[in-house]
Structures are given as structure tokens and as C-alpha cells.
Amino acid sequence: MAKGKKQTENTEKINKISTAVTSKEAKENQPLGRQEDRNPTCHHVHLLVFLSRGEEKGSQNSKLTDFFPIRKSNRKTTGELKNEKHKHLGDVIKNDVEEGMQVRVIHGKGRGVFAQRTFRKGDFVVEYHGDLLEPAQAKQREACYTRHPGTGCYMYYFCYRGKAYCVDATEETGRMGRLVNHSKVGNCQTRVHAVDGRPHLILVASRDILPDEEFLYDYGDRSKEAISAHPWLKL
């Protein structure tokens, strides 16, 4: 009787151990994709993990700009700034702008043009305004002026794109460019600026010019005849 009872207890112990081992193996071998049996929300977590890993692989072939758009700079290029400056100067010339200057009478010299404000190097000063002529017509006028010395002669010859021109500013018009005096060490220089394809002769500051300074530029005429008639050209 005692022997049978002992055998029964051993059998129960064996069954419990077997059940425990089987349960442990079942838990260890349970497929990952079926973990929702234990936690219904786990499959969402793993699904997101799988998706993020897949996207990471695909992103290796993507560009950064696919996710972050390129920010374009608002800064203007050198070419754009140059075009704007050229257009602005053209507008100034077309509108006959003459600002920051004053005509004064200089004892023993006549009239001259003086600055009323500061002009920086490279600034537009004034246009040498007059009739734009071709050389043949200019020579005819020059010969006429020579026969009438009291009229004076305010003619400036220059070249633009391989072609010769002359600006005749002899006629009194009230424009100040014709009154800027000569100096071999002046503070202005001449330049040609085209407006709608038409050349204009202008003066720009060759250095900083302070208020009350006289505007001066080199007329460039070194001929014996000119110096004989106008000795101040040597200055």
C-alpha cells in the first residue's frame, strides 16, 4: 500500500516537470510574428520597426533635398547688380539729373563747377551734354567757331565701339558739364555710357571729392595750336 502511494507521488512529480519543460519550450519557440497572442499591441510596434528599417534602406539612394527643399539665396549676383547700376545711370542721364554741384565765378579764370556734397570715387558727376556729331560735321562747326573767336569752342572728340564721335557743347544751354574746367591732375575723368545704343559722354569722380572742391578733368588736348591758343592747357 505504501509502495503504491510512493509510486503515484513520483509519477505526479514527473508529470509536473514535463509540463513545465514543455511550457518553457513552447514559450521560447513561439514565432515572433505571433507575439500578439501574449500582447495584442506588440505587432504594431514590430510593424513600425520593420517599416522604418525598410525606409532606411530606401533612403540610402535618396538625396537630402528629397526631404529638405533647397533654400535659394536672395542675394543678387554680380551681373544683376551691374545691370541695375547701368540702368540706374541710364535713367539719371535721360532725366538730365545734375545734383550736388554749383556754378561759381572764379576771379581771373571765369566760371567753374564746385561740389556741394561728397562724391565718392566712381560716382557719376555730370554729363558733358551737347550735340552728338560725326567727325565731318564736327570739323565744319569747328571751322565756323574759329572764324568767330568770341563764340568759344566746347567740342570733345571720343571713340565708341570703334567709331569716332564728337559732342559739341558750345551752345549755352544751362547744363553744367560744359563748364567743368581743365587740369592735368583733375579729380574727374571722362567715360562713355550708352543709353538705348546712343553714346553719352559723362564725368565720374576719379577719387573722393569733398564739398567746396572744384570739379576738374584733363581735356587731353596737347596740340601746339591748342596750347598756343589756350596756355592753361599746360596746367
Tab-separated table of N, CA and C in Angstrom, residues 23-154:
chain	number	residue	atom	x	y	z
A	23	SER	N	6.056	23.734	-21.450
A	23	SER	CA	5.559	25.118	-21.478
A	23	SER	C	6.688	26.090	-21.778
A	24	LYS	N	7.878	25.880	-21.153
A	24	LYS	CA	9.028	26.752	-21.395
A	24	LYS	C	9.484	26.698	-22.841
A	25	GLU	N	9.554	25.466	-23.383
A	25	GLU	CA	9.974	25.311	-24.787
A	25	GLU	C	8.989	25.984	-25.724
A	26	ALA	N	7.721	25.857	-25.370
A	26	ALA	CA	6.700	26.469	-26.225
A	26	ALA	C	6.840	27.992	-26.247
A	27	LYS	N	7.134	28.528	-25.057
A	27	LYS	CA	7.293	29.978	-24.997
A	27	LYS	C	8.529	30.431	-25.743
A	28	GLU	N	9.645	29.692	-25.600
A	28	GLU	CA	10.889	30.068	-26.268
A	28	GLU	C	10.793	29.932	-27.773
A	29	ASN	N	10.034	28.961	-28.261
A	29	ASN	CA	9.952	28.694	-29.699
A	29	ASN	C	8.769	29.382	-30.375
A	30	GLN	N	8.065	30.200	-29.624
A	30	GLN	CA	6.888	30.862	-30.212
A	30	GLN	C	7.340	31.864	-31.272
A	31	PRO	N	6.769	31.868	-32.492
A	31	PRO	CA	7.175	32.772	-33.579
A	31	PRO	C	7.015	34.236	-33.176
A	32	LEU	N	7.978	35.078	-33.614
A	32	LEU	CA	7.956	36.493	-33.272
A	32	LEU	C	6.708	37.184	-33.799
A	33	GLY	N	6.285	36.770	-35.003
A	33	GLY	CA	5.123	37.414	-35.598
A	33	GLY	C	3.818	37.085	-34.914
A	34	ARG	N	3.869	36.205	-33.992
A	34	ARG	CA	2.643	35.833	-33.309
A	34	ARG	C	2.645	36.317	-31.868
A	35	GLN	N	3.444	37.240	-31.505
A	35	GLN	CA	3.511	37.716	-30.134
A	35	GLN	C	2.256	38.450	-29.711
A	36	GLU	N	1.403	38.760	-30.655
A	36	GLU	CA	0.149	39.406	-30.271
A	36	GLU	C	-0.713	38.498	-29.417
A	37	ASP	N	-0.413	37.132	-29.425
A	37	ASP	CA	-1.153	36.217	-28.564
A	37	ASP	C	-0.942	36.582	-27.103
A	38	ARG	N	0.289	37.100	-26.791
A	38	ARG	CA	0.563	37.484	-25.414
A	38	ARG	C	0.297	38.968	-25.175
A	39	ASN	N	0.593	39.790	-26.192
A	39	ASN	CA	0.378	41.228	-26.057
A	39	ASN	C	-0.229	41.724	-27.361
A	40	PRO	N	-1.525	42.023	-27.374
A	40	PRO	CA	-2.206	42.384	-28.623
A	40	PRO	C	-1.626	43.601	-29.317
A	41	THR	N	-0.860	44.443	-28.616
A	41	THR	CA	-0.347	45.669	-29.244
A	41	THR	C	1.055	45.511	-29.793
A	42	CYS	N	1.698	44.374	-29.491
A	42	CYS	CA	3.096	44.220	-29.891
A	42	CYS	C	3.276	44.199	-31.399
A	43	HIS	N	2.341	43.698	-32.147
A	43	HIS	CA	2.519	43.585	-33.606
A	43	HIS	C	2.608	44.961	-34.244
A	44	HIS	N	1.980	45.968	-33.639
A	44	HIS	CA	2.089	47.327	-34.184
A	44	HIS	C	3.505	47.853	-34.021
A	45	VAL	N	4.085	47.565	-32.867
A	45	VAL	CA	5.451	48.015	-32.621
A	45	VAL	C	6.407	47.398	-33.623
A	46	HIS	N	6.324	46.074	-33.808
A	46	HIS	CA	7.234	45.400	-34.743
A	46	HIS	C	6.961	45.811	-36.181
A	47	LEU	N	5.734	46.097	-36.503
A	47	LEU	CA	5.416	46.540	-37.856
A	47	LEU	C	6.099	47.869	-38.147
A	48	LEU	N	6.070	48.770	-37.148
A	48	LEU	CA	6.737	50.054	-37.319
A	48	LEU	C	8.235	49.886	-37.440
A	49	VAL	N	8.785	48.959	-36.653
A	49	VAL	CA	10.218	48.695	-36.735
A	49	VAL	C	10.601	48.188	-38.107
A	50	PHE	N	9.805	47.251	-38.619
A	50	PHE	CA	10.091	46.704	-39.946
A	50	PHE	C	9.988	47.788	-41.019
A	51	LEU	N	8.963	48.673	-40.895
A	51	LEU	CA	8.793	49.731	-41.893
A	51	LEU	C	9.952	50.710	-41.841
A	52	SER	N	10.343	51.093	-40.623
A	52	SER	CA	11.429	52.059	-40.506
A	52	SER	C	12.725	51.497	-41.056
A	53	ARG	N	12.940	50.179	-40.851
A	53	ARG	CA	14.152	49.577	-41.401
A	53	ARG	C	14.112	49.548	-42.918
A	54	GLY	N	12.950	49.284	-43.457
A	54	GLY	CA	12.813	49.271	-44.919
A	54	GLY	C	13.014	50.655	-45.499
A	55	GLU	N	12.466	51.674	-44.823
A	55	GLU	CA	12.628	53.037	-45.313
A	55	GLU	C	14.078	53.478	-45.229
A	56	GLU	N	14.767	53.000	-44.187
A	56	GLU	CA	16.172	53.368	-44.035
A	56	GLU	C	16.996	52.844	-45.198
A	57	LYS	N	16.685	51.617	-45.644
A	57	LYS	CA	17.398	51.068	-46.798
A	57	LYS	C	17.132	51.884	-48.050
A	58	GLY	N	15.840	52.267	-48.233
A	58	GLY	CA	15.491	53.044	-49.419
A	58	GLY	C	16.107	54.424	-49.388
A	59	SER	N	16.264	55.000	-48.166
A	59	SER	CA	16.774	56.361	-48.071
A	59	SER	C	18.240	56.451	-48.454
A	60	GLN	N	18.941	55.298	-48.475
A	60	GLN	CA	20.341	55.328	-48.873
A	60	GLN	C	20.496	55.780	-50.315
A	61	ASN	N	19.475	55.591	-51.117
A	61	ASN	CA	19.513	56.005	-52.515
A	61	ASN	C	18.803	57.336	-52.733
A	62	SER	N	18.372	57.996	-51.668
A	62	SER	CA	17.678	59.276	-51.783
A	62	SER	C	18.639	60.413	-51.524
A	63	LYS	N	18.251	61.592	-51.981
A	63	LYS	CA	19.037	62.797	-51.764
A	63	LYS	C	18.455	63.562	-50.582
A	64	LEU	N	19.302	64.334	-49.958
A	64	LEU	CA	18.838	65.131	-48.828
A	64	LEU	C	17.764	66.121	-49.250
A	65	THR	N	17.871	66.583	-50.491
A	65	THR	CA	16.907	67.568	-50.979
A	65	THR	C	15.533	66.968	-51.232
A	66	ASP	N	15.427	65.604	-51.201
A	66	ASP	CA	14.107	64.987	-51.327
A	66	ASP	C	13.257	65.262	-50.093
A	67	PHE	N	13.913	65.537	-48.994
A	67	PHE	CA	13.205	65.772	-47.743
A	67	PHE	C	13.275	67.225	-47.294
A	68	PHE	N	14.371	67.912	-47.649
A	68	PHE	CA	14.544	69.309	-47.267
A	68	PHE	C	14.768	70.131	-48.531
A	69	PRO	N	13.807	70.948	-48.943
A	69	PRO	CA	13.952	71.729	-50.177
A	69	PRO	C	15.102	72.725	-50.088
A	70	ILE	N	15.719	72.986	-51.225
A	70	ILE	CA	16.845	73.909	-51.283
A	70	ILE	C	16.352	75.333	-51.043
A	71	ARG	N	17.048	76.038	-50.155
A	71	ARG	CA	16.730	77.439	-49.905
A	71	ARG	C	17.526	78.305	-50.873
A	72	LYS	N	16.838	79.030	-51.716
A	72	LYS	CA	17.504	79.874	-52.686
A	72	LYS	C	17.901	81.195	-52.031
A	73	SER	N	19.135	81.638	-52.319
A	73	SER	CA	19.634	82.877	-51.740
A	73	SER	C	18.949	84.074	-52.381
A	74	ASN	N	18.671	85.081	-51.543
A	74	ASN	CA	18.094	86.326	-52.045
A	74	ASN	C	19.152	87.307	-52.511
A	75	ARG	N	20.416	86.924	-52.336
A	75	ARG	CA	21.485	87.813	-52.763
A	75	ARG	C	21.540	87.893	-54.285
A	76	LYS	N	21.774	89.104	-54.782
A	76	LYS	CA	21.851	89.295	-56.227
A	76	LYS	C	23.269	88.995	-56.709
A	77	THR	N	23.350	88.482	-57.921
A	77	THR	CA	24.652	88.163	-58.496
A	77	THR	C	25.357	89.447	-58.917
A	78	THR	N	26.653	89.315	-59.163
A	78	THR	CA	27.440	90.466	-59.612
A	78	THR	C	26.887	91.019	-60.915
A	79	GLY	N	26.466	90.116	-61.812
A	79	GLY	CA	25.894	90.552	-63.085
A	79	GLY	C	24.604	91.325	-62.903
A	80	GLU	N	23.753	90.851	-61.988
A	80	GLU	CA	22.490	91.539	-61.728
A	80	GLU	C	22.723	92.929	-61.146
A	81	LEU	N	23.660	93.026	-60.210
A	81	LEU	CA	23.972	94.327	-59.615
A	81	LEU	C	24.550	95.289	-60.653
A	82	LYS	N	25.385	94.756	-61.530
A	82	LYS	CA	25.975	95.588	-62.586
A	82	LYS	C	24.906	96.093	-63.544
A	83	ASN	N	23.961	95.233	-63.905
A	83	ASN	CA	22.875	95.644	-64.803
A	83	ASN	C	21.987	96.706	-64.159
A	84	GLU	N	21.720	96.534	-62.861
A	84	GLU	CA	20.902	97.521	-62.149
A	84	GLU	C	21.598	98.881	-62.108
A	85	LYS	N	22.901	98.862	-61.835
A	85	LYS	CA	23.666	100.113	-61.794
A	85	LYS	C	23.682	100.782	-63.159
A	86	HIS	N	23.847	99.975	-64.202
A	86	HIS	CA	23.871	100.524	-65.566
A	86	HIS	C	22.524	101.161	-65.912
A	87	LYS	N	21.443	100.487	-65.558
A	87	LYS	CA	20.104	101.017	-65.841
A	87	LYS	C	19.840	102.298	-65.052
A	88	HIS	N	20.262	102.303	-63.776
A	88	HIS	CA	20.054	103.494	-62.954
A	88	HIS	C	20.790	104.697	-63.534
A	89	LEU	N	22.040	104.483	-63.955
A	89	LEU	CA	22.809	105.574	-64.546
A	89	LEU	C	22.163	106.053	-65.841
A	90	GLY	N	21.624	105.119	-66.615
A	90	GLY	CA	20.916	105.499	-67.835
A	90	GLY	C	19.708	106.381	-67.535
A	91	ASP	N	18.985	106.038	-66.467
A	91	ASP	CA	17.828	106.852	-66.081
A	91	ASP	C	18.256	108.252	-65.646
A	92	VAL	N	19.376	108.330	-64.923
A	92	VAL	CA	19.897	109.630	-64.492
A	92	VAL	C	20.239	110.497	-65.698
A	93	ILE	N	20.874	109.901	-66.690
A	93	ILE	CA	21.261	110.642	-67.892
A	93	ILE	C	20.033	111.084	-68.677
A	94	LYS	N	19.076	110.191	-68.852
A	94	LYS	CA	17.873	110.528	-69.628
A	94	LYS	C	17.053	111.626	-68.964
A	95	ASN	N	17.107	111.689	-67.635
A	95	ASN	CA	16.334	112.696	-66.909
A	95	ASN	C	17.133	113.968	-66.631
A	96	ASP	N	18.315	114.085	-67.251
A	96	ASP	CA	19.132	115.306	-67.134
A	96	ASP	C	19.412	115.676	-65.677
A	97	VAL	N	19.712	114.684	-64.852
A	97	VAL	CA	19.960	114.942	-63.428
A	97	VAL	C	21.338	115.578	-63.241
A	98	GLU	N	21.354	116.724	-62.544
A	98	GLU	CA	22.596	117.404	-62.181
A	98	GLU	C	22.432	117.867	-60.735
A	99	GLU	N	22.898	117.046	-59.800
A	99	GLU	CA	22.671	117.309	-58.386
A	99	GLU	C	23.979	117.385	-57.620
A	100	GLY	N	23.979	118.159	-56.531
A	100	GLY	CA	25.144	118.225	-55.652
A	100	GLY	C	26.268	119.075	-56.184
A	101	MET	N	25.960	120.013	-57.083
A	101	MET	CA	27.000	120.864	-57.657
A	101	MET	C	26.472	122.282	-57.865
A	102	GLN	N	27.411	123.209	-58.012
A	102	GLN	CA	27.055	124.619	-58.132
A	102	GLN	C	28.065	125.338	-59.017
A	103	VAL	N	27.586	126.245	-59.858
A	103	VAL	CA	28.460	127.056	-60.707
A	103	VAL	C	28.876	128.306	-59.934
A	104	ARG	N	30.175	128.553	-59.926
A	104	ARG	CA	30.710	129.741	-59.259
A	104	ARG	C	31.645	130.480	-60.213
A	105	VAL	N	31.788	131.772	-59.987
A	105	VAL	CA	32.715	132.582	-60.776
A	105	VAL	C	34.043	132.655	-60.039
A	106	ILE	N	35.116	132.311	-60.743
A	106	ILE	CA	36.459	132.296	-60.165
A	106	ILE	C	37.226	133.499	-60.711
A	107	HIS	N	37.764	134.294	-59.836
A	107	HIS	CA	38.477	135.502	-60.248
A	107	HIS	C	39.663	135.154	-61.147
A	108	GLY	N	39.728	135.791	-62.294
A	108	GLY	CA	40.821	135.593	-63.229
A	108	GLY	C	40.725	134.302	-64.031
A	109	LYS	N	39.651	133.532	-63.838
A	109	LYS	CA	39.521	132.247	-64.526
A	109	LYS	C	38.179	132.090	-65.214
A	110	GLY	N	37.184	132.701	-64.692
A	110	GLY	CA	35.844	132.549	-65.255
A	110	GLY	C	34.998	131.617	-64.402
A	111	ARG	N	34.091	130.927	-65.042
A	111	ARG	CA	33.192	130.045	-64.292
A	111	ARG	C	33.804	128.665	-64.053
A	112	GLY	N	33.357	128.082	-62.968
A	112	GLY	CA	33.762	126.722	-62.634
A	112	GLY	C	32.632	126.028	-61.899
A	113	VAL	N	32.726	124.718	-61.748
A	113	VAL	CA	31.676	123.927	-61.090
A	113	VAL	C	32.256	123.327	-59.816
A	114	PHE	N	31.533	123.495	-58.706
A	114	PHE	CA	32.011	123.064	-57.396
A	114	PHE	C	31.036	122.080	-56.758
A	115	ALA	N	31.607	121.198	-55.955
A	115	ALA	CA	30.792	120.200	-55.256
A	115	ALA	C	30.095	120.825	-54.055
A	116	GLN	N	28.853	120.436	-53.842
A	116	GLN	CA	28.088	120.852	-52.666
A	116	GLN	C	27.917	119.717	-51.666
A	117	ARG	N	28.360	118.542	-52.065
A	117	ARG	CA	28.301	117.376	-51.184
A	117	ARG	C	29.493	116.490	-51.512
A	118	THR	N	29.639	115.408	-50.770
A	118	THR	CA	30.746	114.476	-51.014
A	118	THR	C	30.410	113.542	-52.176
A	119	PHE	N	31.339	113.405	-53.086
A	119	PHE	CA	31.239	112.435	-54.184
A	119	PHE	C	32.315	111.374	-53.949
A	120	ARG	N	31.907	110.114	-53.972
A	120	ARG	CA	32.854	109.022	-53.785
A	120	ARG	C	33.471	108.614	-55.120
A	121	LYS	N	34.647	108.021	-55.023
A	121	LYS	CA	35.337	107.552	-56.228
A	121	LYS	C	34.416	106.646	-57.043
A	122	GLY	N	34.300	106.956	-58.329
A	122	GLY	CA	33.456	106.166	-59.217
A	122	GLY	C	32.046	106.706	-59.366
A	123	ASP	N	31.667	107.683	-58.543
A	123	ASP	CA	30.312	108.253	-58.628
A	123	ASP	C	30.130	109.046	-59.919
A	124	PHE	N	28.937	108.994	-60.461
A	124	PHE	CA	28.572	109.859	-61.579
A	124	PHE	C	28.554	111.308	-61.096
A	125	VAL	N	29.146	112.198	-61.895
A	125	VAL	CA	29.167	113.620	-61.544
A	125	VAL	C	28.208	114.397	-62.430
A	126	VAL	N	28.441	114.360	-63.729
A	126	VAL	CA	27.615	115.140	-64.656
A	126	VAL	C	27.854	114.638	-66.077
A	127	GLU	N	26.898	114.874	-66.926
A	127	GLU	CA	27.079	114.554	-68.356
A	127	GLU	C	27.664	115.754	-69.082
A	128	TYR	N	28.593	115.473	-69.981
A	128	TYR	CA	29.063	116.522	-70.890
A	128	TYR	C	28.035	116.569	-72.031
A	129	HIS	N	27.019	117.367	-71.820
A	129	HIS	CA	25.838	117.351	-72.698
A	129	HIS	C	25.995	118.318	-73.860
A	130	GLY	N	25.604	117.854	-75.035
A	130	GLY	CA	25.635	118.700	-76.228
A	130	GLY	C	25.136	117.921	-77.427
A	131	ASP	N	25.417	118.443	-78.606
A	131	ASP	CA	25.010	117.768	-79.847
A	131	ASP	C	25.999	116.647	-80.173
A	132	LEU	N	25.481	115.465	-80.422
A	132	LEU	CA	26.323	114.332	-80.796
A	132	LEU	C	26.519	114.362	-82.309
A	133	LEU	N	27.784	114.522	-82.738
A	133	LEU	CA	28.094	114.694	-84.165
A	133	LEU	C	29.081	113.646	-84.637
A	134	GLU	N	29.064	113.419	-85.937
A	134	GLU	CA	30.113	112.632	-86.567
A	134	GLU	C	31.270	113.573	-86.911
A	135	PRO	N	32.489	113.051	-87.079
A	135	PRO	CA	33.671	113.909	-87.234
A	135	PRO	C	33.564	114.937	-88.372
A	136	ALA	N	33.034	114.574	-89.518
A	136	ALA	CA	32.962	115.505	-90.649
A	136	ALA	C	32.120	116.731	-90.302
A	137	GLN	N	30.977	116.501	-89.692
A	137	GLN	CA	30.107	117.610	-89.302
A	137	GLN	C	30.756	118.435	-88.185
A	138	ALA	N	31.449	117.755	-87.279
A	138	ALA	CA	32.109	118.457	-86.181
A	138	ALA	C	33.202	119.388	-86.710
A	139	LYS	N	33.958	118.944	-87.717
A	139	LYS	CA	35.023	119.775	-88.282
A	139	LYS	C	34.452	121.029	-88.939
A	140	GLN	N	33.316	120.909	-89.562
A	140	GLN	CA	32.667	122.068	-90.164
A	140	GLN	C	32.282	123.091	-89.101
A	141	ARG	N	31.725	122.627	-88.021
A	141	ARG	CA	31.350	123.539	-86.941
A	141	ARG	C	32.588	124.182	-86.317
A	142	GLU	N	33.630	123.370	-86.152
A	142	GLU	CA	34.851	123.875	-85.538
A	142	GLU	C	35.449	124.995	-86.383
A	143	ALA	N	35.418	124.824	-87.694
A	143	ALA	CA	35.933	125.867	-88.597
A	143	ALA	C	35.101	127.138	-88.466
A	144	CYS	N	33.819	126.993	-88.294
A	144	CYS	CA	32.937	128.144	-88.117
A	144	CYS	C	33.244	128.867	-86.803
A	145	TYR	N	33.469	128.097	-85.751
A	145	TYR	CA	33.773	128.709	-84.456
A	145	TYR	C	35.103	129.453	-84.495
A	146	THR	N	36.036	128.951	-85.301
A	146	THR	CA	37.348	129.590	-85.413
A	146	THR	C	37.212	130.983	-86.037
A	147	ARG	N	36.275	131.140	-86.941
A	147	ARG	CA	36.054	132.437	-87.587
A	147	ARG	C	35.363	133.420	-86.650
A	148	HIS	N	34.804	132.917	-85.562
A	148	HIS	CA	34.127	133.764	-84.582
A	148	HIS	C	34.670	133.430	-83.190
A	149	PRO	N	35.846	133.945	-82.872
A	149	PRO	CA	36.530	133.595	-81.620
A	149	PRO	C	35.700	133.901	-80.374
A	150	GLY	N	34.841	134.883	-80.433
A	150	GLY	CA	34.044	135.238	-79.272
A	150	GLY	C	33.029	134.168	-78.887
A	151	THR	N	32.742	133.285	-79.819
A	151	THR	CA	31.761	132.228	-79.556
A	151	THR	C	32.321	131.164	-78.627
A	152	GLY	N	33.633	130.938	-78.745
A	152	GLY	CA	34.244	129.866	-77.977
A	152	GLY	C	34.102	128.533	-78.708
A	153	CYS	N	34.669	127.503	-78.124
A	153	CYS	CA	34.579	126.165	-78.724
A	153	CYS	C	34.607	125.130	-77.614
A	154	TYR	N	33.497	124.411	-77.459
A	154	TYR	CA	33.371	123.390	-76.409
A	154	TYR	C	33.085	122.038	-77.068
